[in-house]
Amino acid sequence: MPDLNGWSVLVTAGGTREPIDPVRYVGNRSSGKMGNAIALEAHARGADVTLVTTMPAPDTIEHVVQVETAADMAEAVWSRVVDQDVIVMAAAVADFRPATSHDTKLARRSAPAVIELEPTPDILAGVVERRRDCLVVGFAAETGSLERAIEKAQSKGVDLLVANDVLADGSGFGTVTNQVTIITPDGSAQPWPLLSKAEVASRLWDMIPGLRG
Ligand code: CTP
């Protein structure tokens, strides 16, 4: 097992929550389990791990930054890019947020018929802009063909993209197992079998150090 002594690793995990008012949010089904497994495995291999997450974090992770929104996550990640050797972006970041967030709870009688949305910051793009020689691993939740994931691996400036069919049995949000396909920027796609999220994390850390060609 290659060790990660002396490596600084940042992992994002969980789904961001974009407020409508103090009580309600626009969110997604991410449980944070995949990101936690990646953080734990890096820690077990000796890395100094920072976990930026919206979900409860494992006790053993040394630096935990709790965030809620995509904007919070962007700030937490971008301010730490230059200190990292590897950044793994396993979080399910909301692509859109309510354009207006109300300071007080909306009453039933004043519920808006439509919630206007605006784009959130693209955290991964900001990481790629700021990085020096840091490796960047992205995730892509897909619900069908791998074509879009292959395009993302080629266009986003990542060193590796982990595509995840969130509709496949035993795979995706909330499960303890995952079926992923590993895609490199040259467009090659290697499907892995259905594995525990801990096993996916372990195989990823077997691969990642070798990406530093
Ligand atoms: N991501 C991000 N910031 C966002 C949205 C996504 O950094 N605002 C990151 C995710 O953490 C993930 C990668 O980008 O590592 C791919 O996410 P995905 O939602 O699949 O990519 P999009 O470009 O948003 O693609 P789509 O058009 O399918 O929504």
mmCIF file of C-alpha atoms and ligand atoms in Angstrom:
data_model
loop_
_atom_site.group_PDB
_atom_site.id
_atom_site.type_symbol
_atom_site.label_atom_id
_atom_site.label_comp_id
_atom_site.label_asym_id
_atom_site.label_seq_id
_atom_site.Cartn_x
_atom_site.Cartn_y
_atom_site.Cartn_z
ATOM 1 C CA MET A 1 0.000 0.000 0.000
ATOM 2 C CA PRO A 2 1.662 3.276 -1.125
ATOM 3 C CA ASP A 3 1.921 5.638 1.784
ATOM 4 C CA LEU A 4 0.943 9.282 1.820
ATOM 5 C CA ASN A 5 3.309 10.458 4.545
ATOM 6 C CA GLY A 6 4.092 14.135 3.981
ATOM 7 C CA TRP A 7 1.148 14.645 1.587
ATOM 8 C CA SER A 8 -1.492 17.295 2.220
ATOM 9 C CA VAL A 9 -4.881 16.238 0.950
ATOM 10 C CA LEU A 10 -8.157 18.160 0.829
ATOM 11 C CA VAL A 11 -11.442 16.307 0.302
ATOM 12 C CA THR A 12 -14.916 17.810 -0.196
ATOM 13 C CA ALA A 13 -17.945 15.803 0.869
ATOM 14 C CA GLY A 14 -21.721 15.990 1.208
ATOM 15 C CA GLY A 15 -24.336 17.991 -0.635
ATOM 16 C CA THR A 16 -24.538 21.765 -0.394
ATOM 17 C CA ARG A 17 -27.725 23.374 0.928
ATOM 18 C CA GLU A 18 -28.837 26.625 -0.648
ATOM 19 C CA PRO A 19 -31.248 28.579 1.571
ATOM 20 C CA ILE A 20 -34.719 29.690 0.542
ATOM 21 C CA ASP A 21 -35.345 31.048 4.061
ATOM 22 C CA PRO A 22 -33.902 30.152 7.519
ATOM 23 C CA VAL A 23 -35.909 26.904 7.563
ATOM 24 C CA ARG A 24 -35.898 25.627 3.969
ATOM 25 C CA TYR A 25 -33.245 24.926 1.393
ATOM 26 C CA VAL A 26 -32.619 23.579 -2.093
ATOM 27 C CA GLY A 27 -30.417 20.519 -1.695
ATOM 28 C CA ASN A 28 -29.571 17.050 -2.937
ATOM 29 C CA ARG A 29 -29.391 13.476 -1.676
ATOM 30 C CA SER A 30 -25.635 13.244 -1.053
ATOM 31 C CA SER A 31 -24.822 11.499 2.264
ATOM 32 C CA GLY A 32 -21.118 12.433 2.425
ATOM 33 C CA LYS A 33 -20.169 8.742 2.763
ATOM 34 C CA MET A 34 -17.922 8.594 -0.330
ATOM 35 C CA GLY A 35 -15.990 11.724 0.649
ATOM 36 C CA ASN A 36 -15.654 10.517 4.249
ATOM 37 C CA ALA A 37 -14.278 7.161 3.029
ATOM 38 C CA ILE A 38 -11.721 8.989 0.834
ATOM 39 C CA ALA A 39 -10.666 11.225 3.742
ATOM 40 C CA LEU A 40 -10.375 8.267 6.147
ATOM 41 C CA GLU A 41 -8.283 6.219 3.729
ATOM 42 C CA ALA A 42 -5.905 9.147 3.086
ATOM 43 C CA HIS A 43 -5.587 9.610 6.860
ATOM 44 C CA ALA A 44 -4.884 5.885 7.351
ATOM 45 C CA ARG A 45 -2.083 6.158 4.768
ATOM 46 C CA GLY A 46 -0.422 9.012 6.644
ATOM 47 C CA ALA A 47 -1.672 12.123 4.816
ATOM 48 C CA ASP A 48 -2.510 15.396 6.544
ATOM 49 C CA VAL A 49 -6.215 15.595 5.680
ATOM 50 C CA THR A 50 -8.593 18.554 5.476
ATOM 51 C CA LEU A 51 -12.238 17.621 5.008
ATOM 52 C CA VAL A 52 -14.583 20.370 3.797
ATOM 53 C CA THR A 53 -18.051 19.005 4.319
ATOM 54 C CA THR A 54 -21.728 19.697 4.848
ATOM 55 C CA MET A 55 -22.191 16.418 6.759
ATOM 56 C CA PRO A 56 -20.921 14.919 10.053
ATOM 57 C CA ALA A 57 -17.191 14.119 9.733
ATOM 58 C CA PRO A 58 -15.264 11.115 11.103
ATOM 59 C CA ASP A 59 -13.594 11.944 14.469
ATOM 60 C CA THR A 60 -10.106 10.977 13.317
ATOM 61 C CA ILE A 61 -9.829 13.590 10.553
ATOM 62 C CA GLU A 62 -7.508 16.324 11.778
ATOM 63 C CA HIS A 63 -8.902 19.390 9.992
ATOM 64 C CA VAL A 64 -12.640 19.597 9.434
ATOM 65 C CA VAL A 65 -14.273 22.661 7.890
ATOM 66 C CA GLN A 66 -18.040 22.562 8.214
ATOM 67 C CA VAL A 67 -19.887 24.430 5.459
ATOM 68 C CA GLU A 68 -23.409 24.664 4.166
ATOM 69 C CA THR A 69 -23.624 26.437 0.818
ATOM 70 C CA ALA A 70 -21.656 26.213 -2.435
ATOM 71 C CA ALA A 71 -20.369 29.755 -1.781
ATOM 72 C CA ASP A 72 -19.055 28.717 1.702
ATOM 73 C CA MET A 73 -17.483 25.603 0.205
ATOM 74 C CA ALA A 74 -15.847 27.632 -2.586
ATOM 75 C CA GLU A 75 -14.267 30.016 -0.075
ATOM 76 C CA ALA A 76 -13.073 27.171 2.191
ATOM 77 C CA VAL A 77 -11.526 25.249 -0.720
ATOM 78 C CA TRP A 78 -10.072 28.127 -2.765
ATOM 79 C CA SER A 79 -8.278 29.614 0.263
ATOM 80 C CA ARG A 80 -6.479 26.277 0.814
ATOM 81 C CA VAL A 81 -5.579 25.211 -2.737
ATOM 82 C CA VAL A 82 -1.936 26.308 -2.664
ATOM 83 C CA ASP A 83 -1.201 24.188 0.436
ATOM 84 C CA GLN A 84 -2.432 20.906 -1.057
ATOM 85 C CA ASP A 85 -0.811 18.060 -2.952
ATOM 86 C CA VAL A 86 -4.156 16.503 -3.882
ATOM 87 C CA ILE A 87 -7.741 17.814 -3.916
ATOM 88 C CA VAL A 88 -10.568 15.296 -4.265
ATOM 89 C CA MET A 89 -13.931 16.930 -4.983
ATOM 90 C CA ALA A 90 -16.458 14.309 -3.936
ATOM 91 C CA ALA A 91 -19.092 16.827 -2.792
ATOM 92 C CA ALA A 92 -22.349 17.155 -4.674
ATOM 93 C CA VAL A 93 -22.329 20.911 -5.156
ATOM 94 C CA ALA A 94 -25.635 22.534 -6.060
ATOM 95 C CA ASP A 95 -25.375 24.058 -9.529
ATOM 96 C CA PHE A 96 -28.132 26.572 -8.750
ATOM 97 C CA ARG A 97 -29.288 28.488 -5.674
ATOM 98 C CA PRO A 98 -32.326 30.669 -4.975
ATOM 99 C CA ALA A 99 -31.535 34.174 -6.260
ATOM 100 C CA THR A 100 -33.107 35.616 -3.095
ATOM 101 C CA SER A 101 -32.832 34.094 0.345
ATOM 102 C CA HIS A 102 -35.396 35.412 2.839
ATOM 103 C CA ASP A 103 -34.246 36.463 6.350
ATOM 104 C CA THR A 104 -37.393 35.204 8.029
ATOM 105 C CA LYS A 105 -39.517 32.105 7.491
ATOM 106 C CA LEU A 106 -41.898 32.438 4.569
ATOM 107 C CA ALA A 107 -45.477 31.987 5.707
ATOM 108 C CA ARG A 108 -47.715 29.602 3.793
ATOM 109 C CA ARG A 109 -49.855 32.499 2.602
ATOM 110 C CA SER A 110 -46.826 34.322 1.173
ATOM 111 C CA ALA A 111 -45.259 31.276 -0.489
ATOM 112 C CA PRO A 112 -43.837 32.308 -3.853
ATOM 113 C CA ALA A 113 -45.340 30.577 -6.889
ATOM 114 C CA VAL A 114 -41.858 30.441 -8.448
ATOM 115 C CA ILE A 115 -38.392 30.377 -6.926
ATOM 116 C CA GLU A 116 -35.916 32.123 -9.180
ATOM 117 C CA LEU A 117 -32.531 30.413 -9.351
ATOM 118 C CA GLU A 118 -29.038 31.675 -10.153
ATOM 119 C CA PRO A 119 -25.822 29.685 -10.775
ATOM 120 C CA THR A 120 -23.450 28.887 -7.887
ATOM 121 C CA PRO A 121 -19.677 29.328 -8.212
ATOM 122 C CA ASP A 122 -17.943 26.495 -10.076
ATOM 123 C CA ILE A 123 -15.621 25.349 -7.288
ATOM 124 C CA LEU A 124 -13.695 22.895 -9.439
ATOM 125 C CA ALA A 125 -12.970 25.546 -12.099
ATOM 126 C CA GLY A 126 -11.653 27.866 -9.360
ATOM 127 C CA VAL A 127 -9.408 25.093 -8.021
ATOM 128 C CA VAL A 128 -7.956 24.393 -11.459
ATOM 129 C CA GLU A 129 -7.238 28.131 -11.928
ATOM 130 C CA ARG A 130 -5.438 28.451 -8.580
ATOM 131 C CA ARG A 131 -3.472 25.211 -8.455
ATOM 132 C CA ARG A 132 0.264 24.976 -8.940
ATOM 133 C CA ASP A 133 1.286 21.304 -9.049
ATOM 134 C CA CYS A 134 -1.627 19.926 -7.052
ATOM 135 C CA LEU A 135 -3.458 16.858 -8.426
ATOM 136 C CA VAL A 136 -7.196 17.340 -8.862
ATOM 137 C CA VAL A 137 -9.763 14.532 -8.819
ATOM 138 C CA GLY A 138 -13.373 15.348 -9.733
ATOM 139 C CA PHE A 139 -16.550 13.346 -9.366
ATOM 140 C CA ALA A 140 -19.511 13.334 -11.724
ATOM 141 C CA ALA A 141 -22.898 12.041 -10.702
ATOM 142 C CA GLU A 142 -24.583 10.754 -13.859
ATOM 143 C CA THR A 143 -27.919 9.123 -14.522
ATOM 144 C CA GLY A 144 -27.210 7.245 -17.727
ATOM 145 C CA SER A 145 -24.599 7.404 -20.440
ATOM 146 C CA LEU A 146 -20.925 8.048 -19.681
ATOM 147 C CA GLU A 147 -20.556 10.392 -22.644
ATOM 148 C CA ARG A 148 -21.045 13.553 -20.565
ATOM 149 C CA ALA A 149 -18.610 12.294 -17.925
ATOM 150 C CA ILE A 150 -15.970 11.641 -20.591
ATOM 151 C CA GLU A 151 -16.483 15.189 -21.908
ATOM 152 C CA LYS A 152 -16.109 16.548 -18.342
ATOM 153 C CA ALA A 153 -12.844 14.600 -17.843
ATOM 154 C CA GLN A 154 -11.520 16.227 -20.995
ATOM 155 C CA SER A 155 -12.769 19.769 -20.416
ATOM 156 C CA LYS A 156 -12.514 20.451 -16.677
ATOM 157 C CA GLY A 157 -8.726 20.273 -16.243
ATOM 158 C CA VAL A 158 -8.878 17.375 -13.755
ATOM 159 C CA ASP A 159 -6.256 14.618 -13.523
ATOM 160 C CA LEU A 160 -8.955 12.005 -12.937
ATOM 161 C CA LEU A 161 -12.745 11.950 -13.000
ATOM 162 C CA VAL A 162 -14.752 9.426 -11.004
ATOM 163 C CA ALA A 163 -18.116 8.904 -12.685
ATOM 164 C CA ASN A 164 -20.890 7.514 -10.646
ATOM 165 C CA ASP A 165 -24.204 6.183 -11.995
ATOM 166 C CA VAL A 166 -26.480 7.287 -9.182
ATOM 167 C CA LEU A 167 -29.406 5.280 -10.566
ATOM 168 C CA ALA A 168 -27.581 1.890 -10.653
ATOM 169 C CA ASP A 169 -28.532 -0.690 -7.959
ATOM 170 C CA GLY A 170 -26.350 -0.346 -4.830
ATOM 171 C CA SER A 171 -24.699 2.793 -6.199
ATOM 172 C CA GLY A 172 -24.849 6.519 -5.530
ATOM 173 C CA PHE A 173 -26.456 8.555 -2.773
ATOM 174 C CA GLY A 174 -26.754 7.082 0.716
ATOM 175 C CA THR A 175 -25.585 3.548 -0.164
ATOM 176 C CA VAL A 176 -22.534 1.902 1.433
ATOM 177 C CA THR A 177 -21.468 0.572 -1.962
ATOM 178 C CA ASN A 178 -20.673 2.333 -5.214
ATOM 179 C CA GLN A 179 -20.165 1.466 -8.864
ATOM 180 C CA VAL A 180 -17.805 3.956 -10.429
ATOM 181 C CA THR A 181 -16.006 4.381 -13.735
ATOM 182 C CA ILE A 182 -12.556 5.944 -13.688
ATOM 183 C CA ILE A 183 -12.023 8.363 -16.556
ATOM 184 C CA THR A 184 -8.713 9.971 -17.485
ATOM 185 C CA PRO A 185 -8.315 13.205 -19.493
ATOM 186 C CA ASP A 186 -7.338 11.172 -22.585
ATOM 187 C CA GLY A 187 -10.908 9.824 -22.558
ATOM 188 C CA SER A 188 -10.184 6.265 -21.421
ATOM 189 C CA ALA A 189 -12.903 4.840 -19.149
ATOM 190 C CA GLN A 190 -12.326 1.951 -16.769
ATOM 191 C CA PRO A 191 -15.442 0.606 -15.014
ATOM 192 C CA TRP A 192 -14.846 -0.827 -11.563
ATOM 193 C CA PRO A 193 -17.159 -3.496 -10.089
ATOM 194 C CA LEU A 194 -19.692 -2.731 -7.344
ATOM 195 C CA LEU A 195 -17.494 -2.170 -4.278
ATOM 196 C CA SER A 196 -17.858 -0.798 -0.777
ATOM 197 C CA LYS A 197 -17.163 2.949 -0.663
ATOM 198 C CA ALA A 198 -14.138 2.112 1.541
ATOM 199 C CA GLU A 199 -12.798 -0.177 -1.192
ATOM 200 C CA VAL A 200 -13.386 2.485 -3.881
ATOM 201 C CA ALA A 201 -11.440 4.929 -1.673
ATOM 202 C CA SER A 202 -8.597 2.454 -1.223
ATOM 203 C CA ARG A 203 -8.302 1.781 -4.964
ATOM 204 C CA LEU A 204 -8.372 5.513 -5.666
ATOM 205 C CA TRP A 205 -5.471 6.123 -3.283
ATOM 206 C CA ASP A 206 -3.584 3.233 -4.926
ATOM 207 C CA MET A 207 -3.889 5.167 -8.224
ATOM 208 C CA ILE A 208 -3.623 8.850 -7.343
ATOM 209 C CA PRO A 209 0.084 9.108 -6.389
ATOM 210 C CA GLY A 210 0.974 7.548 -9.768
ATOM 211 C CA LEU A 211 -0.814 10.366 -11.617
ATOM 212 C CA ARG A 212 2.142 12.633 -10.754
ATOM 213 C CA GLY A 213 3.933 11.540 -13.895
HETATM 214 N N1 CTP B 1 -18.659 21.057 -8.978
HETATM 215 C C1 CTP B 1 -18.138 22.218 -8.469
HETATM 216 N N2 CTP B 1 -18.903 23.347 -8.389
HETATM 217 C C2 CTP B 1 -20.182 23.350 -8.826
HETATM 218 C C3 CTP B 1 -20.733 22.172 -9.370
HETATM 219 C C4 CTP B 1 -19.937 21.049 -9.442
HETATM 220 O O1 CTP B 1 -16.965 22.222 -8.098
HETATM 221 N N3 CTP B 1 -20.916 24.457 -8.710
HETATM 222 C C5 CTP B 1 -17.772 19.882 -9.037
HETATM 223 C C6 CTP B 1 -18.280 18.649 -8.299
HETATM 224 O O2 CTP B 1 -17.783 18.624 -6.962
HETATM 225 C C7 CTP B 1 -17.665 17.521 -9.129
HETATM 226 C C8 CTP B 1 -17.542 18.108 -10.535
HETATM 227 O O3 CTP B 1 -17.661 19.532 -10.387
HETATM 228 O O4 CTP B 1 -16.388 17.131 -8.671
HETATM 229 C C9 CTP B 1 -18.545 17.654 -11.539
HETATM 230 O O5 CTP B 1 -19.843 17.960 -11.097
HETATM 231 P P1 CTP B 1 -21.069 17.869 -12.078
HETATM 232 O O6 CTP B 1 -22.292 18.401 -11.355
HETATM 233 O O7 CTP B 1 -21.133 16.498 -12.645
HETATM 234 O O8 CTP B 1 -20.581 18.876 -13.238
HETATM 235 P P2 CTP B 1 -21.309 20.002 -14.025
HETATM 236 O O9 CTP B 1 -20.287 20.700 -14.855
HETATM 237 O O10 CTP B 1 -22.100 20.824 -13.072
HETATM 238 O O11 CTP B 1 -22.187 19.164 -15.000
HETATM 239 P P3 CTP B 1 -23.742 19.058 -15.285
HETATM 240 O O12 CTP B 1 -23.930 19.917 -16.491
HETATM 241 O O13 CTP B 1 -23.953 17.598 -15.521
HETATM 242 O O14 CTP B 1 -24.485 19.576 -14.066
#
